[in-house]
mmCIF file of C-alpha atoms in Angstrom:
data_model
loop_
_atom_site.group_PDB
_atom_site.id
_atom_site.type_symbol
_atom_site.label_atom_id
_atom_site.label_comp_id
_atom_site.label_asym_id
_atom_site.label_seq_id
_atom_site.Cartn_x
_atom_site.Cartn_y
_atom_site.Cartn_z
ATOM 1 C CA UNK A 1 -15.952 -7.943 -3.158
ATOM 2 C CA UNK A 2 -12.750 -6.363 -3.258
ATOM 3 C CA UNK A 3 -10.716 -6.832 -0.143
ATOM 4 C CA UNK A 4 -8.018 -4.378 0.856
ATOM 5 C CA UNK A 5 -5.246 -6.898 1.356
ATOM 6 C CA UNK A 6 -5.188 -7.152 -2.545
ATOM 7 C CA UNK A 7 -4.489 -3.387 -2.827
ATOM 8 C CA UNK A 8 -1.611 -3.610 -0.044
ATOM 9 C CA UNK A 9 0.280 -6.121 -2.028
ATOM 10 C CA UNK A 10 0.488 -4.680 -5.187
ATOM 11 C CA UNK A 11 0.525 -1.253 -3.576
ATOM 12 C CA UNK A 12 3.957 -2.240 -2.053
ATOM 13 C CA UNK A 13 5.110 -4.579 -5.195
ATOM 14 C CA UNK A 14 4.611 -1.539 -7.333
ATOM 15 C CA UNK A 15 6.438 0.873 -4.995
ATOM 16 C CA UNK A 16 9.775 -1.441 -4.627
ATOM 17 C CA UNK A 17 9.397 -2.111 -8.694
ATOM 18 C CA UNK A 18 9.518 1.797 -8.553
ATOM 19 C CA UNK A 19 12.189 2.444 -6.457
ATOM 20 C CA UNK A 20 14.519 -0.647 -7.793
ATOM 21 C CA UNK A 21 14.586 1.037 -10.913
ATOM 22 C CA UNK A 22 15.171 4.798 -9.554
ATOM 23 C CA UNK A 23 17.894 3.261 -7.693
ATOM 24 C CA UNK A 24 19.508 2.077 -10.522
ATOM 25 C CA UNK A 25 19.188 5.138 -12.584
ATOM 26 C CA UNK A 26 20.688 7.085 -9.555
ATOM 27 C CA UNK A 27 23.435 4.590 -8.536
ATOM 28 C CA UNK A 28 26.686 6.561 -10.299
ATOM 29 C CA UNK A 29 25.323 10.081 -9.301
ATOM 30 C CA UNK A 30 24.906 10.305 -5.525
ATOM 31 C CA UNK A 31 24.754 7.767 -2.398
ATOM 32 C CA UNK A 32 21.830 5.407 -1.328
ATOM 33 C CA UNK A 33 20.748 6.381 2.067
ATOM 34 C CA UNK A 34 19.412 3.198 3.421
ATOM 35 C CA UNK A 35 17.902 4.507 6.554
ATOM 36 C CA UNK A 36 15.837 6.849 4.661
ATOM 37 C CA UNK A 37 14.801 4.807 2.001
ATOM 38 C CA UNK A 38 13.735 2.004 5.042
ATOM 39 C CA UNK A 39 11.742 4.859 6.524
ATOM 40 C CA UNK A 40 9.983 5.184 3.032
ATOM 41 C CA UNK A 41 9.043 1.827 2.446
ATOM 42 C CA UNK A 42 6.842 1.916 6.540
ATOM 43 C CA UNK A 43 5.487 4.733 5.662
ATOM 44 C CA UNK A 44 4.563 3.229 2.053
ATOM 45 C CA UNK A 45 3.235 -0.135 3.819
ATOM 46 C CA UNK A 46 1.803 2.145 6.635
ATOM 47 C CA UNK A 47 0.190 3.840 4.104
ATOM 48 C CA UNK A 48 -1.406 1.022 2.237
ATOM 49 C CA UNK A 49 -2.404 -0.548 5.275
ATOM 50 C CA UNK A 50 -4.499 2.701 6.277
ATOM 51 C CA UNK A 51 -6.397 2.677 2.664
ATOM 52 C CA UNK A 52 -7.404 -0.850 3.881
ATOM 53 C CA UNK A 53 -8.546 -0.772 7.142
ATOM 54 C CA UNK A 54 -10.530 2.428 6.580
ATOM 55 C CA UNK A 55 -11.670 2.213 2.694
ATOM 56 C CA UNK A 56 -12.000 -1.665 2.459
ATOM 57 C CA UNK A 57 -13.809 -4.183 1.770
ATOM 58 C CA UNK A 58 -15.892 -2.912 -0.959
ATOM 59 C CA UNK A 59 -18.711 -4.564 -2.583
ATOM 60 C CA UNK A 60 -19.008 -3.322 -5.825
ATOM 61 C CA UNK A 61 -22.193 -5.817 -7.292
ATOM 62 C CA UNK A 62 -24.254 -4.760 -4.093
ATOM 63 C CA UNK A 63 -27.349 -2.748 -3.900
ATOM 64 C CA UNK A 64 -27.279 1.036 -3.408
ATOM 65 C CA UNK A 65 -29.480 0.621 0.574
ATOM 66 C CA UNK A 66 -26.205 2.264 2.321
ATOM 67 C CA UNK A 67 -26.350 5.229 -0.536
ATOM 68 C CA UNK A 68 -30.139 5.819 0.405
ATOM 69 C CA UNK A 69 -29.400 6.051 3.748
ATOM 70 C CA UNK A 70 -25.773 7.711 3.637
ATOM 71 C CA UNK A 71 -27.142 10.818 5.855
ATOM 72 C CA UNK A 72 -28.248 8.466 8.717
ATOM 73 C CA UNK A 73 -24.405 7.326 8.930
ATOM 74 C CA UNK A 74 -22.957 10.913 9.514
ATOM 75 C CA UNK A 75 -22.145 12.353 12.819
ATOM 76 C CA UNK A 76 -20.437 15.914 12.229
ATOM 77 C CA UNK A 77 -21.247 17.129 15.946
ATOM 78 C CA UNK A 78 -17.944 17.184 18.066
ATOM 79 C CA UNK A 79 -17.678 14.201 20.849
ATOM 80 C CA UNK A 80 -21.861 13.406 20.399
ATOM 81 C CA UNK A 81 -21.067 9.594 19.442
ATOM 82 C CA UNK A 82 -18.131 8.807 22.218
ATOM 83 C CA UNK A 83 -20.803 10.248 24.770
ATOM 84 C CA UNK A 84 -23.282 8.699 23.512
ATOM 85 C CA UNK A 85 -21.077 5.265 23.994
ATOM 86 C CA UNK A 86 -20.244 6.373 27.067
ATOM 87 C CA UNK A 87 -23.699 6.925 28.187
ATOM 88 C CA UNK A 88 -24.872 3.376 26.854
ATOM 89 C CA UNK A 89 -22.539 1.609 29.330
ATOM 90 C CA UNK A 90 -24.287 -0.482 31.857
ATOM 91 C CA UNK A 91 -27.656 -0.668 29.641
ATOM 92 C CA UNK A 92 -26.490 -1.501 25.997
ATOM 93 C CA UNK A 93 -25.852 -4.990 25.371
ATOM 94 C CA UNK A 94 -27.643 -6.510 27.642
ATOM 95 C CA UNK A 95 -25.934 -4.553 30.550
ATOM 96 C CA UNK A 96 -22.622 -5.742 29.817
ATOM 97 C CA UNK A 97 -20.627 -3.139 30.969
ATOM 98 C CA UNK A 98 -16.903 -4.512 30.298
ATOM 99 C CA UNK A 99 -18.070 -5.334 26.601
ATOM 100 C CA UNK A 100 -19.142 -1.509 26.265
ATOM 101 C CA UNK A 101 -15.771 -0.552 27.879
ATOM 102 C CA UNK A 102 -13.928 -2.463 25.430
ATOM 103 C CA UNK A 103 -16.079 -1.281 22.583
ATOM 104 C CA UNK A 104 -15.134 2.298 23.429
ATOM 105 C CA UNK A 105 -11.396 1.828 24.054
ATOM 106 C CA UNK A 106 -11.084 0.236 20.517
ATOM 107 C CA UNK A 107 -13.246 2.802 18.961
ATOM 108 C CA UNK A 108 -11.349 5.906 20.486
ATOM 109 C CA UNK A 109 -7.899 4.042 20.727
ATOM 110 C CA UNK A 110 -8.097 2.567 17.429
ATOM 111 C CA UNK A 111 -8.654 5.681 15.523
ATOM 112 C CA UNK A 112 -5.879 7.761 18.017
ATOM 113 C CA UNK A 113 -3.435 4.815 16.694
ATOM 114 C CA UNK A 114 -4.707 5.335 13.413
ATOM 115 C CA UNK A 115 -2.575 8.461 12.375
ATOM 116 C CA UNK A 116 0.051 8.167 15.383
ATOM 117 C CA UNK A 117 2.630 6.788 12.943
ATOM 118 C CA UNK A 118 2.005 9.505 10.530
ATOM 119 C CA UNK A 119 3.070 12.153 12.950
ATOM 120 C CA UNK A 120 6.331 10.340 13.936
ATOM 121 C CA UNK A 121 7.204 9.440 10.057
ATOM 122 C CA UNK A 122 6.377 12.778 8.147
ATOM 123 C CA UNK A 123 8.880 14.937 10.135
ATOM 124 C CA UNK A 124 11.659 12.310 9.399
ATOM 125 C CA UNK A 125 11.001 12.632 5.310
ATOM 126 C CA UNK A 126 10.081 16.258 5.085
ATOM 127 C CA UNK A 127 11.882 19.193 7.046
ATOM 128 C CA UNK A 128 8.183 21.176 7.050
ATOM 129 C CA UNK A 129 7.090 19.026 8.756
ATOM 130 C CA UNK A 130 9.150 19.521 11.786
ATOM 131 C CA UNK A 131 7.194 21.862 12.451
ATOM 132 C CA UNK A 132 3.893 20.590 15.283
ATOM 133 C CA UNK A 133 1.442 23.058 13.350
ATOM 134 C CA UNK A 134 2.390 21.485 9.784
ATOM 135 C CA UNK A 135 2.126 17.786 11.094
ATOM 136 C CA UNK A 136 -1.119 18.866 12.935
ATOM 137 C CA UNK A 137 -2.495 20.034 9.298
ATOM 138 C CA UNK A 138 -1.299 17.202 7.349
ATOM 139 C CA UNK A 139 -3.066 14.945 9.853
ATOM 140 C CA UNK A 140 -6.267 16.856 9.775
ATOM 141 C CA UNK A 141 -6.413 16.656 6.101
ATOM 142 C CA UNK A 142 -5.443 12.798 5.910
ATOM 143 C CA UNK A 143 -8.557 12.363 8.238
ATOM 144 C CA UNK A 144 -10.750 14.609 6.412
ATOM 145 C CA UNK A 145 -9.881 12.488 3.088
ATOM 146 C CA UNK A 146 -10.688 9.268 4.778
ATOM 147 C CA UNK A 147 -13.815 10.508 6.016
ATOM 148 C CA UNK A 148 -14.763 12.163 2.659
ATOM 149 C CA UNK A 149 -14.082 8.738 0.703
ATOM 150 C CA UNK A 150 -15.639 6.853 3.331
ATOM 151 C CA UNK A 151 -18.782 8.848 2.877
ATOM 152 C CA UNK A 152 -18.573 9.031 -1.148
ATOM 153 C CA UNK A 153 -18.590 4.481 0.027
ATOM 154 C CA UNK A 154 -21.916 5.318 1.418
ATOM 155 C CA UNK A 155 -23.363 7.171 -1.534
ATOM 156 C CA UNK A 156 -22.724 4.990 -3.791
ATOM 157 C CA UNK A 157 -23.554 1.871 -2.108
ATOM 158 C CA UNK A 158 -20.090 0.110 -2.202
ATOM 159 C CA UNK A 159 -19.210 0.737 1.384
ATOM 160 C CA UNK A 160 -19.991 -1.778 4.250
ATOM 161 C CA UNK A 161 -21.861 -0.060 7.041
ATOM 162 C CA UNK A 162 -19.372 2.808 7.540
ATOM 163 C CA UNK A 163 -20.136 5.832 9.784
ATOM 164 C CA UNK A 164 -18.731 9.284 8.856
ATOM 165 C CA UNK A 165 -18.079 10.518 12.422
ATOM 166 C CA UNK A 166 -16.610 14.290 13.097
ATOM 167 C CA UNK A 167 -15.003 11.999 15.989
ATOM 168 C CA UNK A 168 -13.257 10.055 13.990
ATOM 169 C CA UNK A 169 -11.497 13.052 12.769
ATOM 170 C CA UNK A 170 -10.503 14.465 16.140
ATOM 171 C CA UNK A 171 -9.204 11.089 17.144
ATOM 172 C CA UNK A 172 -6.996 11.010 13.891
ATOM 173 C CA UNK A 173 -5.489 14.567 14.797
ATOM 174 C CA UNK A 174 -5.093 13.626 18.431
ATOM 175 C CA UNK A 175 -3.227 10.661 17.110
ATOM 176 C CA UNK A 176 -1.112 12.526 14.574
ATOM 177 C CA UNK A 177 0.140 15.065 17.051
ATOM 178 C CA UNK A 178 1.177 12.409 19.500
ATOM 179 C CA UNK A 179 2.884 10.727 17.149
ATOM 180 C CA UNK A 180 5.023 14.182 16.402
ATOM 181 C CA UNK A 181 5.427 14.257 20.174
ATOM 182 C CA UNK A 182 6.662 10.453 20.310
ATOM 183 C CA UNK A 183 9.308 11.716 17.621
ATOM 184 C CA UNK A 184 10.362 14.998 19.214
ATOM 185 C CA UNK A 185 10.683 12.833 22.643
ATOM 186 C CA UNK A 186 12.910 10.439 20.937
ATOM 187 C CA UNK A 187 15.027 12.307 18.838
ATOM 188 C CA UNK A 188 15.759 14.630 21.312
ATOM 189 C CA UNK A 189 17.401 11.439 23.529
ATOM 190 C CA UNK A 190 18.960 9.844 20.846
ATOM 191 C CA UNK A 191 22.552 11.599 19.672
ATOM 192 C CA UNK A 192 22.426 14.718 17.966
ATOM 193 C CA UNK A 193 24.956 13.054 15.373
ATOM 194 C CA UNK A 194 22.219 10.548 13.855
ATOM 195 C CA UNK A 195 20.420 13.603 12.502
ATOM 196 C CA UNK A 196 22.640 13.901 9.194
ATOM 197 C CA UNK A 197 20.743 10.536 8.368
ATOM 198 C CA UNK A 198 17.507 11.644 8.334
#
């Protein structure tokens, strides 16, 4: 089994062994912007730590029962499985209707969460994506990839009961575009003079 806390260490051991040595080779020919490069390494960890909750653990020495029956964990009809939840409350789990509630809050919230941070980091590192309909994109395709790679799990047997969900996705975007909104809200209080930083 490989677990995904493995891959976020030496993700983020590589990336600072990376930019140690860039920073050295740049040290005589321009300024080190500290803010920025702090911004980098959340977004780097951020990033890791999104490969691991969504593409790990994987158990490489299993059998392939999940890649027979990939197609039976794919929902690509808008909403269907968060109404289906919905509709489940008060008769799933033996009629325990906080349990369901709490089931469908993390679902929903968790995967809203998900990409929020990647709609209030990308505008700060790239001027494009300043822009709501570029950070709306880049968040669509960063859920599509998940979902693709999750899937690709399924069909080859090495991920652990994962459901490709089309809900997934719209939660992700959701998520992403707040995220831009939490940055536009709080760059627009904060003093026009911090902007040269970023």
């Amino acid at each position: 089994m490989v677990l995904g806390e493995v891959v976020i260490v030496l993700g983020v051991i590589c990336y600072i062994a990376m930019r140690v040595i860039s920073a050295l080779k740049l040290k005589y020919k321009k300024p080190f912007n500290w803010l920025k490069e702090l911004i980098r390494m959340l977004v780097v960890v951020y990033t890791f730590m999104v490969i691991s909750v969504t593409l790990f653990p994987l158990v490489l020495l299993g059998d392939n029962t999940y890649g027979i029956n990939s197609f039976r964990s794919l929902n690509y009809i808008p909403l269907m499985s968060i109404f289906s939840d919905i509709e489940q409350i008060g008769t799933a789990y033996d009629g325990d209707t906080l349990f369901m509630l709490k089931l469908i809050v993390k679902n929903v919230g968790g995967n809203i969460l998900l990409l929020m941070p990647l709609g209030f980091f990308a505008p700060m590192l790239l001027d494009m994506y300043k822009r709501l309909k570029n950070t709306l994109l880049l968040g669509l395709v960063a859920a599509l990839s998940i979902e693709c790679l999750q899937f690709i799990e399924l069909l080859f047997g090495i991920g652990m009961g994962r459901v490709v969900d089309i809900d997934d996705v719209i939660c992700n975007v959701i998520g992403t575009v707040l995220g831009f909104l939490i940055y536009r809200m709080i760059f627009a209080i904060l003093s026009k003079d911090m902007t040269h930083y970023l």
